[in-house]
Coordinates of C-alpha atoms in Angstrom, one line a residue:
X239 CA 0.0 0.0 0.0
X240 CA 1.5 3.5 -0.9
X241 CA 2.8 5.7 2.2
X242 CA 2.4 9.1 1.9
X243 CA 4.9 10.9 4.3
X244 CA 4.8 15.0 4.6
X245 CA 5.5 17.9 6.9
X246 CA 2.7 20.4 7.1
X247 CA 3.5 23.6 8.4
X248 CA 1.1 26.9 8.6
X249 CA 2.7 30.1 7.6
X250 CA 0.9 34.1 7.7
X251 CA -0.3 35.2 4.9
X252 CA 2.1 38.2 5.6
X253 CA 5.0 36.2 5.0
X254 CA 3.7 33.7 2.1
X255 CA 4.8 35.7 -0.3
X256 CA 8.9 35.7 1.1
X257 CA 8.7 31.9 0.3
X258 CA 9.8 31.7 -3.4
X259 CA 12.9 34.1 -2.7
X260 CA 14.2 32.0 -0.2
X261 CA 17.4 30.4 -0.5
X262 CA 16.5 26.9 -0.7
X263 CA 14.1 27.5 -3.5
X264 CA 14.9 30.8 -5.3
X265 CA 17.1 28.9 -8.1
X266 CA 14.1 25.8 -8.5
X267 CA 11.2 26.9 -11.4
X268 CA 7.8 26.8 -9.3
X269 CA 4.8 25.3 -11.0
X270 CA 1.1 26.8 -10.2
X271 CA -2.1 24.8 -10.2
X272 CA -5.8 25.3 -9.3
X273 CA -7.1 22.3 -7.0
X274 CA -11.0 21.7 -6.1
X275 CA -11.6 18.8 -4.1
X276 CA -14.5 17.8 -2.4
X277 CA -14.9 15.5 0.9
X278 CA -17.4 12.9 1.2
X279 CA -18.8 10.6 4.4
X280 CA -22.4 9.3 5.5
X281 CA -24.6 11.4 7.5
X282 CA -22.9 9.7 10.5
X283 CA -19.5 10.8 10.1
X284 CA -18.6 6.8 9.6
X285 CA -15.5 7.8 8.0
X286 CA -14.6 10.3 9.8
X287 CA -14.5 7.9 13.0
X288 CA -12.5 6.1 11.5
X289 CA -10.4 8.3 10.4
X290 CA -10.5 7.9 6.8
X291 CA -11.0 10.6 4.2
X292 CA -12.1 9.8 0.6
X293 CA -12.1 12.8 -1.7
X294 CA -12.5 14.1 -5.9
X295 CA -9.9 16.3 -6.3
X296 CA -10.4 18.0 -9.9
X297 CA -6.7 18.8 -11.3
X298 CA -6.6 20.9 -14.1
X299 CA -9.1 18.4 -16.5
X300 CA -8.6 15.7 -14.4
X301 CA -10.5 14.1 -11.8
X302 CA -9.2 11.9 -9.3
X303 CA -10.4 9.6 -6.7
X304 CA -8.4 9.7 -3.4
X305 CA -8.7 7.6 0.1
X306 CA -6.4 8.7 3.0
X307 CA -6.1 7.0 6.4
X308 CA -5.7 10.3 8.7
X309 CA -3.0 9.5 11.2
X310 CA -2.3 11.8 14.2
X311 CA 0.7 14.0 12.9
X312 CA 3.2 15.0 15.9
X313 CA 5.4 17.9 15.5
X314 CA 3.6 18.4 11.5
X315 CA 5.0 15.0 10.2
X316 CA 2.6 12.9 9.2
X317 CA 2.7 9.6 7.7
X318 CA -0.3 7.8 6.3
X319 CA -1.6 5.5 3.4
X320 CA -3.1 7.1 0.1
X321 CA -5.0 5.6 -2.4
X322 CA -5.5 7.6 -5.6
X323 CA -6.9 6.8 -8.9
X324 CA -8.1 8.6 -12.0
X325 CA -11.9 8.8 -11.6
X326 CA -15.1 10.8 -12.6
X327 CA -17.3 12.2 -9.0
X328 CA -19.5 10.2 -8.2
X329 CA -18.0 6.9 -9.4
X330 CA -17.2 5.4 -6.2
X331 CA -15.2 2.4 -7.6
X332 CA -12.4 1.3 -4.4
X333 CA -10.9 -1.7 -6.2
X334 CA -7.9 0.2 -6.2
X335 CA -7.8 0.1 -2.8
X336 CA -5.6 -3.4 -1.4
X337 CA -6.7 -3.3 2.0
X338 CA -9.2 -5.9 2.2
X339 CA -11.0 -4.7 5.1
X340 CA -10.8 -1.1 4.4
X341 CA -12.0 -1.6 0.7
X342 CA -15.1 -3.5 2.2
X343 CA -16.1 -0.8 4.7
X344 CA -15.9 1.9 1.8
X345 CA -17.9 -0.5 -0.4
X346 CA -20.9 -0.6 2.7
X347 CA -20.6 2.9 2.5
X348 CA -20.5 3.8 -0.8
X349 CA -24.5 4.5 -1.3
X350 CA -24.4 6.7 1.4
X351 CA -21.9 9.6 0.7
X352 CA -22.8 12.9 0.4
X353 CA -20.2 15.9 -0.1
X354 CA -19.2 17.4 3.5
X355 CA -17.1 20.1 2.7
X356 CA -14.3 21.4 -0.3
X357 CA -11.2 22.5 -0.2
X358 CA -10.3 25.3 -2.8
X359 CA -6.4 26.5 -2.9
X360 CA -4.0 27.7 -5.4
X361 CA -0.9 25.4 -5.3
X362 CA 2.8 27.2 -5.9
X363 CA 4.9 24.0 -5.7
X364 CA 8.9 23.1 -6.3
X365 CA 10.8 20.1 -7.0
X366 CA 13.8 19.7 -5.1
X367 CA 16.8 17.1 -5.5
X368 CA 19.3 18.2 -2.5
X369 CA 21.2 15.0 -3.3
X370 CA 21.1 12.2 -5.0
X371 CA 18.3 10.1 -4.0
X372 CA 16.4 12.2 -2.5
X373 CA 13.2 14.3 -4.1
X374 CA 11.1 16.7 -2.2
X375 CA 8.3 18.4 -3.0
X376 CA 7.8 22.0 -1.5
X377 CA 3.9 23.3 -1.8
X378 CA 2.6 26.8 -1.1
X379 CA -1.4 26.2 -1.0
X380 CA -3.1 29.4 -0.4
X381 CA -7.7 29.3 -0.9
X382 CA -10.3 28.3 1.7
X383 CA -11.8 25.3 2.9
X384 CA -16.1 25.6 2.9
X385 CA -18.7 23.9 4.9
X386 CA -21.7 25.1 3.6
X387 CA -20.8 28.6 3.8
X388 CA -18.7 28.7 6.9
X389 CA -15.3 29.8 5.8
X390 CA -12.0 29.1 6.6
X391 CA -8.6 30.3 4.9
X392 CA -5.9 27.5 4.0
X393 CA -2.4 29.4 4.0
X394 CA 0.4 26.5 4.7
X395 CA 3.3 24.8 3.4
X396 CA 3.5 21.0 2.6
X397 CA 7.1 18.6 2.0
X398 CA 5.9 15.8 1.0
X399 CA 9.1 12.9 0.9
X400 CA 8.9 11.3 -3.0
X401 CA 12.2 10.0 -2.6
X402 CA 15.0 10.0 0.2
X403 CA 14.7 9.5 3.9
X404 CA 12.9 11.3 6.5
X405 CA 16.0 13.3 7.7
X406 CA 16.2 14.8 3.9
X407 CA 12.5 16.0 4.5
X408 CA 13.1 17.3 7.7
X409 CA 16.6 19.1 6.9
X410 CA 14.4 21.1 4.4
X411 CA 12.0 22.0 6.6
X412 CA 14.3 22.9 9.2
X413 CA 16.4 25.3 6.6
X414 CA 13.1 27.0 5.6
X415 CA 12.2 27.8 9.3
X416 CA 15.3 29.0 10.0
X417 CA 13.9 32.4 8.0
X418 CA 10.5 32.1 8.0
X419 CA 7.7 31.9 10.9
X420 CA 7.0 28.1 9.8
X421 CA 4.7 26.5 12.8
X422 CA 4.1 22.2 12.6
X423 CA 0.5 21.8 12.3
X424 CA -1.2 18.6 13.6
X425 CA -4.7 19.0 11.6
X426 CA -4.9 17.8 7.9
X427 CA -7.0 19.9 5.5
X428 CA -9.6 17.3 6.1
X429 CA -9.7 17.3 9.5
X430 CA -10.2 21.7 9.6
X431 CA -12.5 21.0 7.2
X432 CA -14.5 18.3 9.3
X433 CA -14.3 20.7 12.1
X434 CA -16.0 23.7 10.1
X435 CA -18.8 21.3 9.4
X436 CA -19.3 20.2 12.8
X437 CA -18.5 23.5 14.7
X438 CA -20.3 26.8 12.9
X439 CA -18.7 28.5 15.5
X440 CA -15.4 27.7 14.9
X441 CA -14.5 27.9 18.0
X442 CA -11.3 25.6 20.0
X443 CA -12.3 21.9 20.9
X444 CA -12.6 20.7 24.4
X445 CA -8.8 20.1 26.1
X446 CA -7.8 17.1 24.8
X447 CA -6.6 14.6 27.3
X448 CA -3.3 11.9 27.2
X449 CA -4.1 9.1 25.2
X450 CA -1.8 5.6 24.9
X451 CA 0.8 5.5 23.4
X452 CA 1.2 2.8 20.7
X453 CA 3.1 -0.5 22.6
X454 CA 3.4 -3.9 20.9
X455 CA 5.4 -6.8 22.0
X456 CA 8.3 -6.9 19.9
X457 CA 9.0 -3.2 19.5
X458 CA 12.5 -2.2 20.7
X459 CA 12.6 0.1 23.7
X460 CA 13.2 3.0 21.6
X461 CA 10.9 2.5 19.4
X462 CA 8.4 2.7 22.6
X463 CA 9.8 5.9 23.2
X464 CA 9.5 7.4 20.1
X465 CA 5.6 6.6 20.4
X466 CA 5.3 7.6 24.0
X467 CA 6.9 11.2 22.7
X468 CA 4.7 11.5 19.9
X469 CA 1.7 11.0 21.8
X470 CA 2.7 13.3 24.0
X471 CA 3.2 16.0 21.7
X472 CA -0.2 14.9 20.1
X473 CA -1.7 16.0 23.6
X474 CA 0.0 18.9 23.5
X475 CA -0.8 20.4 20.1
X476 CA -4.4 19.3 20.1
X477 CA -4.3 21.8 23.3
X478 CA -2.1 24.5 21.7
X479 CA -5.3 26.5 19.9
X480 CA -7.2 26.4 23.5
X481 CA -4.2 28.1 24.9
X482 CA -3.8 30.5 22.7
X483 CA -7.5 31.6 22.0
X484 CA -9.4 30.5 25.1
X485 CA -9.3 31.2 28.9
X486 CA -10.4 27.9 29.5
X487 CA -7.8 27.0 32.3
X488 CA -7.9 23.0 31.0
X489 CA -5.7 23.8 28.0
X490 CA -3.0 25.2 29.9
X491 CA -3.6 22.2 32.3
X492 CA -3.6 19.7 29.0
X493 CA -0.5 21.2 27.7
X494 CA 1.1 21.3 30.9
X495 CA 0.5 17.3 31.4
X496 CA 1.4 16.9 28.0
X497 CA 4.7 18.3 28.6
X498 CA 5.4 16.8 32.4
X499 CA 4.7 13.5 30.6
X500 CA 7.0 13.8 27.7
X501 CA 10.0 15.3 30.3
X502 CA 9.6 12.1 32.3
X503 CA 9.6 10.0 29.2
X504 CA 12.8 11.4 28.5
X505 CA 14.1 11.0 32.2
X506 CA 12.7 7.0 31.6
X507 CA 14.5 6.2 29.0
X508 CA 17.5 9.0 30.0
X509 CA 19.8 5.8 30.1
X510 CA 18.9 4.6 26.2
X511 CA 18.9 8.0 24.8
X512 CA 22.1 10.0 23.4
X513 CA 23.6 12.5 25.9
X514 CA 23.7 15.4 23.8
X515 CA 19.5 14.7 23.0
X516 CA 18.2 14.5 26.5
X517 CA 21.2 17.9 27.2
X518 CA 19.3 19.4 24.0
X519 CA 16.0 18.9 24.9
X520 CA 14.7 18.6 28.1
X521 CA 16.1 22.1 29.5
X522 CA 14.2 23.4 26.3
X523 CA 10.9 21.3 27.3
X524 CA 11.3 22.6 31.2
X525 CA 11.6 26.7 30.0
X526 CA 8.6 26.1 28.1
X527 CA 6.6 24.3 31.0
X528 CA 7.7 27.5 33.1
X529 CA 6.1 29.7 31.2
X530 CA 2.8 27.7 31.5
X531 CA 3.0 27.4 35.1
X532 CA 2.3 30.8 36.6
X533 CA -0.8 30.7 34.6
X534 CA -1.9 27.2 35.8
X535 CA -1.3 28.2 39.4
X536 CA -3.4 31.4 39.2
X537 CA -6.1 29.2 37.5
X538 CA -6.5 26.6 40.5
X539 CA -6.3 29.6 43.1
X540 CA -9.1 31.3 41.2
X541 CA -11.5 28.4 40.5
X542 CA -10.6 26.1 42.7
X543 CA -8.9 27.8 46.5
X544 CA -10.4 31.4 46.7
X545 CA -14.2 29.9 46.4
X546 CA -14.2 28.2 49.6
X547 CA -12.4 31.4 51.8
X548 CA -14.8 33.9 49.7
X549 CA -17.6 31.4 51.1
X550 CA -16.5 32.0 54.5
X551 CA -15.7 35.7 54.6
X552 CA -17.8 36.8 51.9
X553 CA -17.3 40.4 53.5
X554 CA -14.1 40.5 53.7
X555 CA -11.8 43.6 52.5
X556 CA -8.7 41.6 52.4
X557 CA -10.4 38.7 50.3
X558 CA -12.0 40.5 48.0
X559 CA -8.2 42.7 47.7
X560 CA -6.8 40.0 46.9
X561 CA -9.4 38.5 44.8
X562 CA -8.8 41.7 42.7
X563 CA -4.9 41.4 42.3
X564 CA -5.5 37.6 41.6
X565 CA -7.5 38.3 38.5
X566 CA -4.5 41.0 37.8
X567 CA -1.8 38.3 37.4
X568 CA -4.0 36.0 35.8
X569 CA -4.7 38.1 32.9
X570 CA -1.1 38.9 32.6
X571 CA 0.2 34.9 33.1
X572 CA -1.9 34.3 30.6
X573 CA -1.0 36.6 27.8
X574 CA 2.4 35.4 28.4
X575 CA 1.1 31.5 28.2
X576 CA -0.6 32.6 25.1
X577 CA 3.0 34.4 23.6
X578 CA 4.9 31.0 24.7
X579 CA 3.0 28.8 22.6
X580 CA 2.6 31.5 19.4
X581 CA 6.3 32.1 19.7
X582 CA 9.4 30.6 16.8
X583 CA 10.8 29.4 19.5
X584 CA 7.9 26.9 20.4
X585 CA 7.1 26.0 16.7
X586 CA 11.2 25.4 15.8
X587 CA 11.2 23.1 18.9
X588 CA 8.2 21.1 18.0
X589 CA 10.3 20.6 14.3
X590 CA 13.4 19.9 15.7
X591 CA 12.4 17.7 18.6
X592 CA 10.5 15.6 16.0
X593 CA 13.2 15.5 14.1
X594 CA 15.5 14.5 16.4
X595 CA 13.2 12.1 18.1
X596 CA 12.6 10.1 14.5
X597 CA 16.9 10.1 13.9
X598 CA 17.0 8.4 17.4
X599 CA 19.9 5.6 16.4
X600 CA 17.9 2.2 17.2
X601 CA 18.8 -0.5 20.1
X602 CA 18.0 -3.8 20.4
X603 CA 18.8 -4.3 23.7
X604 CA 17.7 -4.3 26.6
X605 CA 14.7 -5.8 25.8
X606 CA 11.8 -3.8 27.1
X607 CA 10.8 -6.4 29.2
X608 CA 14.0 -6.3 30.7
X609 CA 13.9 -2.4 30.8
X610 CA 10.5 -1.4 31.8
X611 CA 10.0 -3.2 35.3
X612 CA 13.9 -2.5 35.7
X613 CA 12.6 1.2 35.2
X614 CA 10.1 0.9 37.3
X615 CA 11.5 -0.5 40.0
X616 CA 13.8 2.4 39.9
X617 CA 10.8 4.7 40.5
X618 CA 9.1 3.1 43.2
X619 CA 12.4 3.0 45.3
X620 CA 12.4 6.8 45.0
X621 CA 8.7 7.2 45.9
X622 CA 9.5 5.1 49.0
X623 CA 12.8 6.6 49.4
X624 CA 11.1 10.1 49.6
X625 CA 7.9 8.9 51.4
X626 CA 9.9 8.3 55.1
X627 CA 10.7 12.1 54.7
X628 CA 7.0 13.3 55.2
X629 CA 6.3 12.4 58.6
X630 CA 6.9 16.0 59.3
X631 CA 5.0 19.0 57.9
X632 CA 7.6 20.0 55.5
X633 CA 6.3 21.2 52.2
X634 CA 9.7 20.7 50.0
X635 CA 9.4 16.9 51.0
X636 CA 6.0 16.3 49.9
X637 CA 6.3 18.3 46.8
X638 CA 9.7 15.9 45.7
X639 CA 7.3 12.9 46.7
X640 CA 4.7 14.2 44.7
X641 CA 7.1 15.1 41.8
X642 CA 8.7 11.4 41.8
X643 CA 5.0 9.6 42.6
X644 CA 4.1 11.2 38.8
X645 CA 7.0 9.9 37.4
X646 CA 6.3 6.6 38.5
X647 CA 2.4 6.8 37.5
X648 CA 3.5 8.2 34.2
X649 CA 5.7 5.2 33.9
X650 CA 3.6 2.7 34.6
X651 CA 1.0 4.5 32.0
X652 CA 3.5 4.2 29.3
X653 CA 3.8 0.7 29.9
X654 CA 0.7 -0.5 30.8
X655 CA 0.1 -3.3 28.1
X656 CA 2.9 -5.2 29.5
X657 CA 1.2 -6.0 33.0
X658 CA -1.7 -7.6 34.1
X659 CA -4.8 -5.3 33.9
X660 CA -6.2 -5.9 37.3
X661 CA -3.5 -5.5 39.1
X662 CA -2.3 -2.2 37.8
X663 CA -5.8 -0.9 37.9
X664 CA -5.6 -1.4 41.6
X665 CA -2.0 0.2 42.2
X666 CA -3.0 3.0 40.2
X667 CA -6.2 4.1 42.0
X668 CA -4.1 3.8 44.8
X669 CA -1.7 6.3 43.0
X670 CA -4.1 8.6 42.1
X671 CA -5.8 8.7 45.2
X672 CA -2.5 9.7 47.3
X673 CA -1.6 11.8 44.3
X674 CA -4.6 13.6 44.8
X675 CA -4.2 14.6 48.4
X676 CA -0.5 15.6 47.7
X677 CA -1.9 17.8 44.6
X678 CA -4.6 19.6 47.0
X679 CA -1.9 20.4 49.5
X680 CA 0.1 21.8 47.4
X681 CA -2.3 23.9 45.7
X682 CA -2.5 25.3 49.3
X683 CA 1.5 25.8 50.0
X684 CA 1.2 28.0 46.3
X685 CA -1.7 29.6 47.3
X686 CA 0.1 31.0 50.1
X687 CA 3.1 32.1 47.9
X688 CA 1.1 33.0 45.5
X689 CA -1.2 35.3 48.2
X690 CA 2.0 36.9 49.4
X691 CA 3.9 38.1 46.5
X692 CA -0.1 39.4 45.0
X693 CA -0.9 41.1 48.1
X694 CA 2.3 41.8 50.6
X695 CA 1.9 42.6 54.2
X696 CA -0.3 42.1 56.7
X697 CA -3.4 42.6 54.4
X698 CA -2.8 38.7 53.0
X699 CA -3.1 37.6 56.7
X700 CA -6.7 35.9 56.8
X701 CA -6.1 33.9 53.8
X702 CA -2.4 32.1 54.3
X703 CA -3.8 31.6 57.6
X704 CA -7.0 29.8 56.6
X705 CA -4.7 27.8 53.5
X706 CA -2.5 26.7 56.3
X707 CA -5.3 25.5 58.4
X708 CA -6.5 23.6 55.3
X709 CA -3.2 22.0 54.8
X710 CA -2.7 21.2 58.0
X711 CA -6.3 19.4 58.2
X712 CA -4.9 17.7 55.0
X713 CA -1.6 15.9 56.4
X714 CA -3.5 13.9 59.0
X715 CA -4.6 11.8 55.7
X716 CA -1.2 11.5 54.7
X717 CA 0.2 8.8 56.4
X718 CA -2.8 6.3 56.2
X719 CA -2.9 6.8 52.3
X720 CA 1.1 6.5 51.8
X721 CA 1.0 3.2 54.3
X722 CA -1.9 2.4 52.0
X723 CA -0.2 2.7 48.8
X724 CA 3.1 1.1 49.6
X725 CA 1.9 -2.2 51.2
X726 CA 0.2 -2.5 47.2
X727 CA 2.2 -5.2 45.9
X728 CA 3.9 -3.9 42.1
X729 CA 2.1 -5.1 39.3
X730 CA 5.0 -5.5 37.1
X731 CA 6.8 -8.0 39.8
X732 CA 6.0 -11.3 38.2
X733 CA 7.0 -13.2 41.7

């Protein structure tokens, strides 16, 4: 079956037009094309659920008849099968398509489809040959995508890899970046256009959660990583337009999880992975999760600590003053969340990062059975380590316990297949029941920071007081739920 492989990157419309002069094109003829194409599914959205998108794309006087499986596309690289044959619209004929069971589901369909949306661009394209062996093509498509007159524009840059390896593509990319504000995109052209169909507002989707990584017995111990990364930066750019458009606080919290999950992956697998990538990286990942975290922890005092004291002293001067200077740093964490993830910086680190991540030399050994309880054995003697440190009130302790009882969840997540299901659903409720009182109480120890440094002096008095009281109510739970979580037997110890 054919694999299409491409890098999709968005690009203003203020700096489309400094494409063709660039270096790595200027001395390469372009070639200009109108394309029309037009999406089809069943009322239901059956194709779409699957992920599949079957489309006529009229080229010039030809028509053609295209299926694409729509993979998730972490860090704008996408990789998926294509089907595509010279057809007339409405000629649904899939023989052309060789996988068996996909070919019959499109069949069952076939009576059914109905257009969706279109998809109408101007395409300025280049063929490049860097080296021997290796053709790229480099696509300006500039037009809208429609969904029954909702509008959308379409102003990006494809590579698609005819020929070469995925470094060659990437390099490209890279060298174009380097000059022009070039940001990975995770959505194809279908998918935007599925959205406008669905969404007449147009408006950001619900925060989009962690989802499993792809693990297989068999696959090397990198090659887990490299999935466990890609998901992770999946989370994180399905949660990047949130961020930047919304004040929903759960896209900062989704992109901050999606980021605390990918630095731990690295930390995991810190043994397997070059020195110079985790030296590279993971500083860059940590600046990034700083800027987010100002704005997380004014989110969770406003929502989720002030409610309670505003409850109790809903008279109060000095709660609603600093009620008043809360709201103030909020709106100013957030612009700066919001100029974090629309920054170069963040959209050259996705690329690189992705490129990097894909380069990753391969290893068989150890075997990641051999690795991932080793791993995790590692953790859980830390999280025990730490846990005989919290028998006193100190905050520092409980936040390192906390810090390393994440890592180990996280961990155990990206490994999950490996174990017996009942087991680890029982050590992790555990987990996430101790995690949960160790996340509350420290909401409370920030609160008070937080309280301070918005409203110094004695005027802040009422309100660390009453978040110490809380805290302090808290850590008589502590001890029964850590006793409680370590006497869980692992689920990864086969003995």
């Amino acid at each position: 079956m054919p694999l299409e492989t491409e890098i999709k990157l968005s690009i203003p419309a203020s700096a489309a037009r400094r494409l063709p002069t660039h270096p790595v094109l200027a001395d390469t003829p372009s070639h200009r094309q109108k394309l029309i194409n037009t999406y089809y599914d069943t009322p239901d959205r059956r194709l779409e659920a699957k992920r599949i998108a079957v489309r006529y794309r009229k080229k010039g006087t030809e028509w053609l008849l295209t299926v694409k499986s729509q993979a998730p596309s972490p860090g704008g690289l996408a990789q998926r099968n294509e089907w595509e044959v010279p057809s007339q619209p409405g000629d649904f004929d899939f023989s052309h398509v060789d996988t068996p069971k996909l070919r019959s589901f499109l069949e069952a369909a076939t009576s059914e489809l109905v257009p969706v949306f279109t998809t109408d661009f101007t395409r300025l394209s280049w063929l490049l040959a860097p080296n021997e062996g290796t053709r790229i093509e480099v696509a300006l498509d500039r037009g809208k995508i429609d969904a029954d007159g909702r509008q959308e524009t379409i102003c990006e840059v494809e590579l698609e890899l005819l020929e070469g390896s995925v470094a060659d593509l990437f390099a490209v990319a890279i060298a174009l970046q380097k000059d022009l504000p070039l940001h990975p995109e995770t959505p194809s052209k279908a998918e935007r256009g599925y959205r406008l169909a669905a969404n007449p507002a147009n408006t950001a989707n619900t925060p989009v959660r962690a989802a499993e990584a792809k693990l297989q017995l068999g696959m090397s111990s990198i090659a887990v990583f490299c999935s466990t990364a890609f998901a992770c930066l999946v989370q994180l750019q399905g949660n990047e337009r949130g961020v930047r458009e919304s004040n929903d606080p759960g896209f900062v919290h989704q992109a901050r999880v999606s980021i605390r999950r990918l630095r731990s992956a690295i930390r995991l697998w810190k043994p397997l992975l070059p020195v110079e990538y985790v030296s590279e990286f993971d500083p860059r990942w940590s600046a990034l999760a700083g800027q987010l975290g100002d704005t997380r922890n004014w989110d969770v005092f406003l929502t989720e600590v002030l409610p309670p004291i505003s409850k109790a002293f809903p008279d109060h001067s000095d709660v609603h003053a600093v009620a008043k200077q809360a709201a103030i740093q909020l709106a100013a964490c957030r612009k700066a969340a919001q100029a974090a993830i629309a920054s170069p910086d963040y959209s050259q680190l996705l690329l690189e990062f992705t490129a990097a991540t894909i380069a990753l030399p391969e290893k068989k050994k150890p075997a990641l059975t051999v690795f991932a309880p080793r791993s995790l054995n590692k953790r859980a003697k830390k999280v025990a380590e730490l846990a005989t440190r919290t028998k006193d009130s100190d905050p520092e302790a409980r936040h390192d316990l906390r810090k390393a009882l994440k890592r180990l969840r996280y961990a155990i997540e990206f490994f999950a297949p490996l174990f017996p299901a009942r087991r680890l659903q029982r050590y992790q409720q555990s987990a996430t029941g101790l995690l949960d009182l160790l996340g509350r109480m420290n909401d409370f120890t920030v609160a008070e920071h937080l309280v301070a440094e918005a409203l110094p002096g004695h005027h802040s008095d009422l309100v660390r007081a009453w978040l110490a009281g809380r805290n302090d109510l808290l850590f008589g739970q502590l001890d029964a739920m850590l006793s409680e979580f370590l006497s869980h037997p692992a689920p990864w110890d086969r003995g």
